[in-house]
PDB file of C-alpha atoms in Angstrom:
ATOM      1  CA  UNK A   1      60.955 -29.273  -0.254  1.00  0.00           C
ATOM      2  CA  UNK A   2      63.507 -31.131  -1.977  1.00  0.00           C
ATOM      3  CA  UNK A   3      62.803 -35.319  -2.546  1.00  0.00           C
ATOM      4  CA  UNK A   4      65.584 -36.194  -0.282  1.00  0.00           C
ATOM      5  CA  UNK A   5      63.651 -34.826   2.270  1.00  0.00           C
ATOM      6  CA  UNK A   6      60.360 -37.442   2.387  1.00  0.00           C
ATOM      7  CA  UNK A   7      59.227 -39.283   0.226  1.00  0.00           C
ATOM      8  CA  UNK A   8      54.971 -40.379  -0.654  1.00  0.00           C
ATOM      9  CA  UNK A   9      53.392 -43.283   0.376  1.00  0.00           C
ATOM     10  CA  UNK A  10      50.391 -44.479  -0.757  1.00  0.00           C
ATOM     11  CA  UNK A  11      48.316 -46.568   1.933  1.00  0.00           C
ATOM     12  CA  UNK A  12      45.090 -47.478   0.282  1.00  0.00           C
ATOM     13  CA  UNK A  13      44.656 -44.953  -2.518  1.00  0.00           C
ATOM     14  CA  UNK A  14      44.703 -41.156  -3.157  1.00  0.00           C
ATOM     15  CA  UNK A  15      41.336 -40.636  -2.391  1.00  0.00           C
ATOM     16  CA  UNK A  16      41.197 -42.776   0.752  1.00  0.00           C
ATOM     17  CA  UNK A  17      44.242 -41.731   2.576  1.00  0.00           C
ATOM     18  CA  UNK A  18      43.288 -37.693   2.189  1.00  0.00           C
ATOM     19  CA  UNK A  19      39.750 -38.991   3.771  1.00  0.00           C
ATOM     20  CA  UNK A  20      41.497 -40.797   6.849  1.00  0.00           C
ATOM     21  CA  UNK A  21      44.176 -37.689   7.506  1.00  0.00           C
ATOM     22  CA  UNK A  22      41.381 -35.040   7.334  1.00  0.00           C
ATOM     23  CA  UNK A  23      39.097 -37.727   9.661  1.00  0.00           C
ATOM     24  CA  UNK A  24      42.059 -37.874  12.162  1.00  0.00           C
ATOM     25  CA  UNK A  25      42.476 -33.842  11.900  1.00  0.00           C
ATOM     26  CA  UNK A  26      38.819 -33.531  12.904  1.00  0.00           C
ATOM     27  CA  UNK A  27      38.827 -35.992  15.693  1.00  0.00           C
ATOM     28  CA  UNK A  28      41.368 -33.883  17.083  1.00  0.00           C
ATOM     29  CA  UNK A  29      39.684 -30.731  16.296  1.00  0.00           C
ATOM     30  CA  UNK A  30      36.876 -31.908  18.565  1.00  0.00           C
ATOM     31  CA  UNK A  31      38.980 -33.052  21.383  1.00  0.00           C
ATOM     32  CA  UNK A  32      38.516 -36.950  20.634  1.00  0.00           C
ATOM     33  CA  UNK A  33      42.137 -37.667  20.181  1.00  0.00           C
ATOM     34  CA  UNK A  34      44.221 -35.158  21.840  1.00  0.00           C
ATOM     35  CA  UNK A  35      46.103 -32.695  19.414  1.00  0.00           C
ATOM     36  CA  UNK A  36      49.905 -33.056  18.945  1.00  0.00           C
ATOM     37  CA  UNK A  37      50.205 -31.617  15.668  1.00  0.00           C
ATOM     38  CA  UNK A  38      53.895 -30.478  14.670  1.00  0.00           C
ATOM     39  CA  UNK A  39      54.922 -29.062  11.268  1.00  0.00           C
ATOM     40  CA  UNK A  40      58.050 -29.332  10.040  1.00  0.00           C
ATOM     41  CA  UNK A  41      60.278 -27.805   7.071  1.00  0.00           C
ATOM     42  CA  UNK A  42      63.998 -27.115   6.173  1.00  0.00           C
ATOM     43  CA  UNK A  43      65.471 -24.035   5.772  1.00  0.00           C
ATOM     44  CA  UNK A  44      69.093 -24.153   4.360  1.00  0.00           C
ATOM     45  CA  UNK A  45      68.659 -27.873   5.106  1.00  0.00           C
ATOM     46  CA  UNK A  46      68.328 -26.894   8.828  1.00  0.00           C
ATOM     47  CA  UNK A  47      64.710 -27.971  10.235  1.00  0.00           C
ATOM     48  CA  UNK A  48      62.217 -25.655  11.295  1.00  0.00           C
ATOM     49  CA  UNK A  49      59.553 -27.637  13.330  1.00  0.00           C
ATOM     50  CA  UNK A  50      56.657 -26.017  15.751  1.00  0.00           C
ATOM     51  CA  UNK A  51      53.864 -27.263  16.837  1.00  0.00           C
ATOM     52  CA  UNK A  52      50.312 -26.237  15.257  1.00  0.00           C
ATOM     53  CA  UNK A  53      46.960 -25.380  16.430  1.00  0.00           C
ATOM     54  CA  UNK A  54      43.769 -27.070  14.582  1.00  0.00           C
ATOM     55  CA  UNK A  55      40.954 -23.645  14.292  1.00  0.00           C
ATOM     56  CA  UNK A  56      38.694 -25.671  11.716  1.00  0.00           C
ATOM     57  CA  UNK A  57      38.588 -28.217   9.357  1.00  0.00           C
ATOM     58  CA  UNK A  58      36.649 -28.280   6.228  1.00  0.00           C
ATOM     59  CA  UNK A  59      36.373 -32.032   3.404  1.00  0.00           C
ATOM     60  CA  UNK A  60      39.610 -31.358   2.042  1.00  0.00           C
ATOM     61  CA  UNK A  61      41.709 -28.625   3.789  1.00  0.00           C
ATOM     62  CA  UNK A  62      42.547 -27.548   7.414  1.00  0.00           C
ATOM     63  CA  UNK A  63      43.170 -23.969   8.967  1.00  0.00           C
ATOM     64  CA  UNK A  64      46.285 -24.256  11.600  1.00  0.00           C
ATOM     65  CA  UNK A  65      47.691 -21.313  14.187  1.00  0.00           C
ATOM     66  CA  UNK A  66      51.201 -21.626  13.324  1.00  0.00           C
ATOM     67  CA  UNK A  67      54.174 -20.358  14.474  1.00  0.00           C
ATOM     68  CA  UNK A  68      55.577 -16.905  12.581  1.00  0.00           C
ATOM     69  CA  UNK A  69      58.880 -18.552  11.713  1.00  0.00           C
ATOM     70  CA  UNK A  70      56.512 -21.600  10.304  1.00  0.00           C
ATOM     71  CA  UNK A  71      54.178 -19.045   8.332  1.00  0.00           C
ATOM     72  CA  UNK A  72      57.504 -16.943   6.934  1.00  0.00           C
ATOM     73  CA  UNK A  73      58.926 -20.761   5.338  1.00  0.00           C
ATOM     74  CA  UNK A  74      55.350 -21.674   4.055  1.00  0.00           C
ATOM     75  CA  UNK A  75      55.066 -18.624   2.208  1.00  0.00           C
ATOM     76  CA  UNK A  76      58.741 -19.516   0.717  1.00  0.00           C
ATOM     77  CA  UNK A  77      58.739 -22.991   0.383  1.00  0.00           C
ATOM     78  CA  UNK A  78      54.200 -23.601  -0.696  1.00  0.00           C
ATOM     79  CA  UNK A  79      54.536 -27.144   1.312  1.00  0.00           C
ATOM     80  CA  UNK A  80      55.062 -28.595   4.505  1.00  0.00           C
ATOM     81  CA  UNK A  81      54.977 -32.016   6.410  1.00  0.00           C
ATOM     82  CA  UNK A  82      52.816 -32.328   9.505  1.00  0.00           C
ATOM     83  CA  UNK A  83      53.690 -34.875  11.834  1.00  0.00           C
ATOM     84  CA  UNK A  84      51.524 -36.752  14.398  1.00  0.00           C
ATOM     85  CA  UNK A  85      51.240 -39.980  16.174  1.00  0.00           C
ATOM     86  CA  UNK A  86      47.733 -40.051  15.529  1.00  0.00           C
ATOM     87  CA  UNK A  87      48.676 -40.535  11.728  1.00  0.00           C
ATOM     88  CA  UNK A  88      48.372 -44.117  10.072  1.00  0.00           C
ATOM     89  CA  UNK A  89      51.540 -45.969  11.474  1.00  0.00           C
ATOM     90  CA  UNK A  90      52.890 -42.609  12.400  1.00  0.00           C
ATOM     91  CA  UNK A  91      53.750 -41.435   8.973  1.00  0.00           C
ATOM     92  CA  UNK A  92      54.214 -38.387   8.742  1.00  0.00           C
ATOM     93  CA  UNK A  93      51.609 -36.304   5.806  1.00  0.00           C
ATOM     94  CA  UNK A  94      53.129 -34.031   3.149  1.00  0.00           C
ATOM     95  CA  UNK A  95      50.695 -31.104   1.963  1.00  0.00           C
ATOM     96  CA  UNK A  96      50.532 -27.806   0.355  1.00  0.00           C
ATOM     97  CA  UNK A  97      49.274 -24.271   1.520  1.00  0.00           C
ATOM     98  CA  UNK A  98      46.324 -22.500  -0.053  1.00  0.00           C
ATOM     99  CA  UNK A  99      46.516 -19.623   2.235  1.00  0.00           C
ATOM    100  CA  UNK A 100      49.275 -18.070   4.164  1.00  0.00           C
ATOM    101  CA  UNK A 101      48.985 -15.132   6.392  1.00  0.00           C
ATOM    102  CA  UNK A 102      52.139 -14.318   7.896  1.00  0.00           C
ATOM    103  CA  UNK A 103      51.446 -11.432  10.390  1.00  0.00           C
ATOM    104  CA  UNK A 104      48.257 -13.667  11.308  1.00  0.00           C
ATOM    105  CA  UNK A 105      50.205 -16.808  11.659  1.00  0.00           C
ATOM    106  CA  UNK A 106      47.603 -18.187  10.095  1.00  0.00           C
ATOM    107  CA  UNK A 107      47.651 -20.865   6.746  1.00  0.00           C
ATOM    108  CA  UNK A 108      45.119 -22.815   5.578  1.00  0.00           C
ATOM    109  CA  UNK A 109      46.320 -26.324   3.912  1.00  0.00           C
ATOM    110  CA  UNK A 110      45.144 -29.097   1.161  1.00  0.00           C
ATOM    111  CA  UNK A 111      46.227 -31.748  -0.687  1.00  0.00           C
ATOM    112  CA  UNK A 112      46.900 -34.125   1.806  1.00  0.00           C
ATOM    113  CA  UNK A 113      49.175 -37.287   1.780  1.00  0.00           C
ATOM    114  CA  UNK A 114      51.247 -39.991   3.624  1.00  0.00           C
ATOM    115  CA  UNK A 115      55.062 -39.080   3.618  1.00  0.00           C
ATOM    116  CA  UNK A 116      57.636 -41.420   4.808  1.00  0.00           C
ATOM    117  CA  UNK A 117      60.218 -38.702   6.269  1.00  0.00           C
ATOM    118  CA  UNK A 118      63.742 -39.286   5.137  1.00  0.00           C
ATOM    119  CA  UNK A 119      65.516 -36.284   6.608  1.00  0.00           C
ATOM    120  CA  UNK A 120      64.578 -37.460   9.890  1.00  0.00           C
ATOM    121  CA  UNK A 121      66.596 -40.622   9.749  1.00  0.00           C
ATOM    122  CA  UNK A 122      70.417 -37.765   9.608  1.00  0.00           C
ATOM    123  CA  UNK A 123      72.098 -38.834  12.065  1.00  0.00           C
ATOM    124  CA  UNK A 124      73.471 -35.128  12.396  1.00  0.00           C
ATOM    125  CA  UNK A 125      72.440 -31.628  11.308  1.00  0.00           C
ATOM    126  CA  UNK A 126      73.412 -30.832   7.924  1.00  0.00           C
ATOM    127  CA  UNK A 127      73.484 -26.994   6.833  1.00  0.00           C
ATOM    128  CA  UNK A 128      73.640 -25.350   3.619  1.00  0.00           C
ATOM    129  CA  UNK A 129      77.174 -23.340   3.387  1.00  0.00           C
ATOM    130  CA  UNK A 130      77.358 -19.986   1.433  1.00  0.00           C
ATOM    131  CA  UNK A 131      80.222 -17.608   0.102  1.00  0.00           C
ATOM    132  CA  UNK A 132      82.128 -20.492  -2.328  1.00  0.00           C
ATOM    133  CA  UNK A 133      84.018 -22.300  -0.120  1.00  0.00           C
ATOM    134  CA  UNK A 134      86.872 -24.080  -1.836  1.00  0.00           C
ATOM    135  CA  UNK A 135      87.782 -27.671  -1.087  1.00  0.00           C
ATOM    136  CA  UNK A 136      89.854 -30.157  -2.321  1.00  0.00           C
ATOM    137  CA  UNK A 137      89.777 -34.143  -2.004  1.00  0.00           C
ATOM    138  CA  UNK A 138      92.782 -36.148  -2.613  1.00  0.00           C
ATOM    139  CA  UNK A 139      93.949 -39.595  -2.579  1.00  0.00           C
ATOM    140  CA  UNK A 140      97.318 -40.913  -4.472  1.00  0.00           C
ATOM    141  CA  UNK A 141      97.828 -38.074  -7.294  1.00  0.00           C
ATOM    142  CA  UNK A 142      93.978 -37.158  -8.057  1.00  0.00           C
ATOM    143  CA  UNK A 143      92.223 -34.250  -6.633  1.00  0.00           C
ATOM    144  CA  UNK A 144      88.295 -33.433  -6.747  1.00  0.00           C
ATOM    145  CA  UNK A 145      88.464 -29.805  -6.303  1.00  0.00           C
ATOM    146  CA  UNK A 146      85.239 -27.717  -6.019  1.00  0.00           C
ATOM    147  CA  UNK A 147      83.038 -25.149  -3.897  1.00  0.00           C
ATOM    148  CA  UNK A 148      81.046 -26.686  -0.702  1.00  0.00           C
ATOM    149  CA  UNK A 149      77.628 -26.970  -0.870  1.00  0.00           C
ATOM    150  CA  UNK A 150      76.654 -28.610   2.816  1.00  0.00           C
ATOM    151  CA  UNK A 151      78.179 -29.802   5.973  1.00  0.00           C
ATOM    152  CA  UNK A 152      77.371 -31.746   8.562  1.00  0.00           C
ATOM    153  CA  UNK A 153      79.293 -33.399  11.309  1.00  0.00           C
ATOM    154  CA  UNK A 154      80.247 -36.272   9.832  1.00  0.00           C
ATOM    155  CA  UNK A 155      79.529 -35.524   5.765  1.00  0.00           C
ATOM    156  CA  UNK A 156      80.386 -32.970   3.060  1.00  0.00           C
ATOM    157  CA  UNK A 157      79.244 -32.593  -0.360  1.00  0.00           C
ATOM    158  CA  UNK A 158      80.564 -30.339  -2.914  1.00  0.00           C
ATOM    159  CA  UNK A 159      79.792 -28.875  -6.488  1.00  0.00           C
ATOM    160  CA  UNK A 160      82.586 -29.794  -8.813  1.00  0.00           C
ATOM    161  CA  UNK A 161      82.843 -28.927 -12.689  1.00  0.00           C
ATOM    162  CA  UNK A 162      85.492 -31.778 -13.539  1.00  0.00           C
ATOM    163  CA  UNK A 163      84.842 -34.864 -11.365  1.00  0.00           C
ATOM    164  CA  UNK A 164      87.748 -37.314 -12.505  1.00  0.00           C
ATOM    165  CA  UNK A 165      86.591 -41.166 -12.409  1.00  0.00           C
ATOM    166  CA  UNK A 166      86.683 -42.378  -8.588  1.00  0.00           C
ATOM    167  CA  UNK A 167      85.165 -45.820  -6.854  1.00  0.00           C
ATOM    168  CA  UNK A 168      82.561 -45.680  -4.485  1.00  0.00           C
ATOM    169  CA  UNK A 169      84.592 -45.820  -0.891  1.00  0.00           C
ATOM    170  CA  UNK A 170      87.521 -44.339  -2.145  1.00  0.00           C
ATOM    171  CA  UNK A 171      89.528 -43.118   0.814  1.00  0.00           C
ATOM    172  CA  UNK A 172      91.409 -39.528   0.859  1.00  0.00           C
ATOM    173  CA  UNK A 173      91.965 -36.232   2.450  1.00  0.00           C
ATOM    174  CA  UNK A 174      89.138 -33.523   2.213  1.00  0.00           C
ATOM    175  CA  UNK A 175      90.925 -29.821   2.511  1.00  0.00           C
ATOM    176  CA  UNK A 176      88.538 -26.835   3.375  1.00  0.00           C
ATOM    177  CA  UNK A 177      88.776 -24.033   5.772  1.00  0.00           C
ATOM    178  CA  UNK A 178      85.809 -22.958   8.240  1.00  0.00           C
ATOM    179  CA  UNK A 179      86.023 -20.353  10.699  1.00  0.00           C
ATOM    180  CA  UNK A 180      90.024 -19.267   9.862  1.00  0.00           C
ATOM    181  CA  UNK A 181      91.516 -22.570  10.667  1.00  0.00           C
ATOM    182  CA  UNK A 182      92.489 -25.028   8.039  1.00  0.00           C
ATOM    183  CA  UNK A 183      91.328 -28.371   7.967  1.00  0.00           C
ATOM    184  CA  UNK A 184      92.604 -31.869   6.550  1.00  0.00           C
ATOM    185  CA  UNK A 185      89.677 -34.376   7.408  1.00  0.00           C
ATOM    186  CA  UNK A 186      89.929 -38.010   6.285  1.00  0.00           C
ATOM    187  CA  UNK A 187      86.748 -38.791   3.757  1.00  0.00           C
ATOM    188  CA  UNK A 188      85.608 -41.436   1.985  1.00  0.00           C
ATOM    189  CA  UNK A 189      83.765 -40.710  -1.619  1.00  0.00           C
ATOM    190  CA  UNK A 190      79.876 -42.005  -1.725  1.00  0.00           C
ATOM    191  CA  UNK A 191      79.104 -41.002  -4.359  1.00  0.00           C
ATOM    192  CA  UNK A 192      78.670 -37.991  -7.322  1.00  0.00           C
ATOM    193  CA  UNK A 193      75.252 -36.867  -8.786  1.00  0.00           C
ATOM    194  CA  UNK A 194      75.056 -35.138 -12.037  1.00  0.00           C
ATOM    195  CA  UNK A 195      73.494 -31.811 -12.673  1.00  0.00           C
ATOM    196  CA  UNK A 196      72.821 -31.429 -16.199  1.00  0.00           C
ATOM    197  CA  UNK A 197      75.728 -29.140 -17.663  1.00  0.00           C
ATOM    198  CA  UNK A 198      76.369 -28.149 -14.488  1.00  0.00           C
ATOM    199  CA  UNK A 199      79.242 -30.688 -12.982  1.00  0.00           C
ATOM    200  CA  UNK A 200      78.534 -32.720 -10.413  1.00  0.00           C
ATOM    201  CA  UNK A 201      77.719 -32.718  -6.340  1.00  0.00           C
ATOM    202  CA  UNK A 202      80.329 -34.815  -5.139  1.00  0.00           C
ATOM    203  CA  UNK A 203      79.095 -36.440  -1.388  1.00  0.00           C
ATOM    204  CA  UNK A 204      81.668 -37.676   1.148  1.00  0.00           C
ATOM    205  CA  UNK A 205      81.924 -38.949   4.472  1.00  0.00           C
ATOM    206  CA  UNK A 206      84.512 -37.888   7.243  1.00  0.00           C
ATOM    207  CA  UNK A 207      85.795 -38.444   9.753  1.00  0.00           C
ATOM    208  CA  UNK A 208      87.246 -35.760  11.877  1.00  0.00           C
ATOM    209  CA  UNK A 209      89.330 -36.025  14.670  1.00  0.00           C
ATOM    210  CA  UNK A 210      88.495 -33.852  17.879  1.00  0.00           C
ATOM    211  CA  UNK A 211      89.806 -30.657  17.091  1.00  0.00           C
ATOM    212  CA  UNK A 212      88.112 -30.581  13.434  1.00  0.00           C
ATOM    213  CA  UNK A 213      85.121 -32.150  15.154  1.00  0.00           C
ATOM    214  CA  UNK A 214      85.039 -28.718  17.638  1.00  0.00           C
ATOM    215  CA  UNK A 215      85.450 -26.442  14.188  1.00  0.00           C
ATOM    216  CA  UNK A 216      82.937 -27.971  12.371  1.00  0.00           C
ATOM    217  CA  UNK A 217      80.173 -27.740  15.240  1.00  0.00           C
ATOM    218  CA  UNK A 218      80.918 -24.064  16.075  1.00  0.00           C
ATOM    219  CA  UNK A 219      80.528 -23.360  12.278  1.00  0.00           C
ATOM    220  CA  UNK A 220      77.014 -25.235  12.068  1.00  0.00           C
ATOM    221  CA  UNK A 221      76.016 -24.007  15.269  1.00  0.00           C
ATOM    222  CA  UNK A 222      76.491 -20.356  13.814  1.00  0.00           C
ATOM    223  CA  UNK A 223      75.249 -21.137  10.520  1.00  0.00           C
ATOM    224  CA  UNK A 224      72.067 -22.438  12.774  1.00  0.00           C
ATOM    225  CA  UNK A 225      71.592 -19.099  14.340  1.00  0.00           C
ATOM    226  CA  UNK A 226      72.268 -17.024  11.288  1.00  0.00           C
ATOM    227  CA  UNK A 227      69.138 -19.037   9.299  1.00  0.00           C
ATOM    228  CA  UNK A 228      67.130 -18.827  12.290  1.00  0.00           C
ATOM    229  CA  UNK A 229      67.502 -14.755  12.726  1.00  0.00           C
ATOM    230  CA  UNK A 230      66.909 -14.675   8.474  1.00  0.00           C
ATOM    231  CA  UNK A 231      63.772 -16.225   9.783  1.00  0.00           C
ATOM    232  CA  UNK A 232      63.097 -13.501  12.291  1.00  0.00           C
ATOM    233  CA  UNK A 233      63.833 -10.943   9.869  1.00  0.00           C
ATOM    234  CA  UNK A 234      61.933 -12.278   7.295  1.00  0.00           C
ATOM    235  CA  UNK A 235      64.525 -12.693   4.527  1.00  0.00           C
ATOM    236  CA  UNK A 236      63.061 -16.154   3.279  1.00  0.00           C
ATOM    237  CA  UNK A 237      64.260 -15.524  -0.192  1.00  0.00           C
ATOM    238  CA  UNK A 238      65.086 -18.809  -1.886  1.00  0.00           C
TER     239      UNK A 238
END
C-alpha cells in the first residue's frame, strides 16, 4: 500500500505496541472483548474492506478467516490494515502477511503496528483510470496537457511530461472526456509531484457543475464494479 494511504505511529515503542495489539487480538480471541475486526486495502485506489474472523493467535502473528476478495488483494498487495475500536485510541494497525491461502480464505499475519489511516479522511471515492486518457488544463494562454491517472468527484490528477511553472491555487479549465461526453470542469492546481525522469503528477481540484457531476459518478461507479469483478475473477495483477 502506497504512503498516502496511512501512515505509522509509534505509541510507546516497537516492541511495546506489537505486545498490546497481539494482547487486544487475544482478548478477543477468547471472547473478552467482543470481535469487530475489519481489514481494509485499496485496489485501484478503491477500498476493499471485510470483516475478519480471529482462529488463533500465537506471540507475534494472528491467523484470520477472511473474505476471498480480501485473501486475492493480500496475496497482491503482502500488507493490510486491520481496523478495530478495541485498538489504542482507535488507530487503526498496519501489518504484513506470512501466509495467504486464497481458496482457504485463510492468511496468517505479523509485524504488527499502529497506523494513523489517511485514506479514510477522502471525502469522496477516488479510482485509478486506465486506457491514457488525455486532458488538458488551461488558464490565460498556458496549458498542462497530460494522461489521467485518478478521479474522484471533486479531484483529478494527471501524469504530465512538461509541467510549465504554475502557483499553487491557480484557477483554470480541466478538459477530459469520460463516458463519450466531453467535459470542461473548472479546477484549481494543488499541486505537482515529481517522478524522477518521469514528468510530473499534476493534482487538481474541481468543481463540476451538475451535469459533469452525473458523468463523473456513473464513470466511478463503473470503474467500481469493473475492479470489484477483477477481484472475483482473480486478475489481481499489479
Amino acid at each position: 500500500m502506497k504512503n498516502d494511504v496511512y501512515h505509522l505511529v509509534t505509541v510507546t515503542d516497537g516492541k511495546a505496541d506489537t505486545t498490546a495489539i497481539v494482547n487486544t487480538f487475544s482478548e478477543m480471541a477468547s471472547g473478552r472483548l467482543k470481535s469487530d475486526i475489519r481489514l481494509l486495502n485499496y485496489y485501484h485506489e478503491v477500498p476493499v474492506s471485510y470483516g475478519a474472523t480471529i482462529k488463533a493467535v500465537d506471540k507475534d502473528s494472528i491467523e484470520l478467516a477472511v473474505h476471498e476478495h480480501q485473501a486475492l488483494i493480500l496475496k497482491n498487495d503482502n500488507s493490510t490494515l486491520i481496523k478495530s475500536r478495541h485498538f489504542y485510541k482507535e488507530l487503526g494497525v498496519h501489518c504484513y502477511a506470512a501466509y495467504v491461502n486464497v481458496p482457504k480464505k485463510t492468511v496468517i499475519l505479523h509485524n504488527f503496528a499502529y497506523a494513523q489511516i489517511r485514506a479514510e479522511r477522502r471525502e469522496a471515492v477516488r479510482v485509478r483510470v486506465h486506457g491514457g486518457q488525455a486532458v488538458k488544463f488551461s488558464y490565460r494562454d498556458v496549458n498542462i496537457e497530460g494522461t489521467m491517472v485518478d478521479i474522484s468527484g471533486n479531484g483529478i490528477s494527471i501524469h504530465s511530461d512538461l509541467v510549465p511553472p504554475t502557483e499553487v491555487d491557480q484557477s483554470g479549465l480541466l478538459f477530459f472526456s469520460l463516458m463519450g461526453t466531453p467535459l470542461a470542469i473548472p479546477g484549481v492546481f494543488v499541486r505537482a509531484i515529481t517522478g524522477g525522469n518521469n514528468g510530473q503528477t499534476c493534482v487538481f481540484q474541481m468543481k463540476p457543475d451538475r451535469i459533469s457531476d452525473s458523468v463523473i459518478g456513473r464513470y466511478i461507479y463503473q470503474r467500481q464494479i469493473e475492479i470489484i469483478q477483477e477481484l472475483r475473477d482473480g486478475l489481481v495483477t499489479e
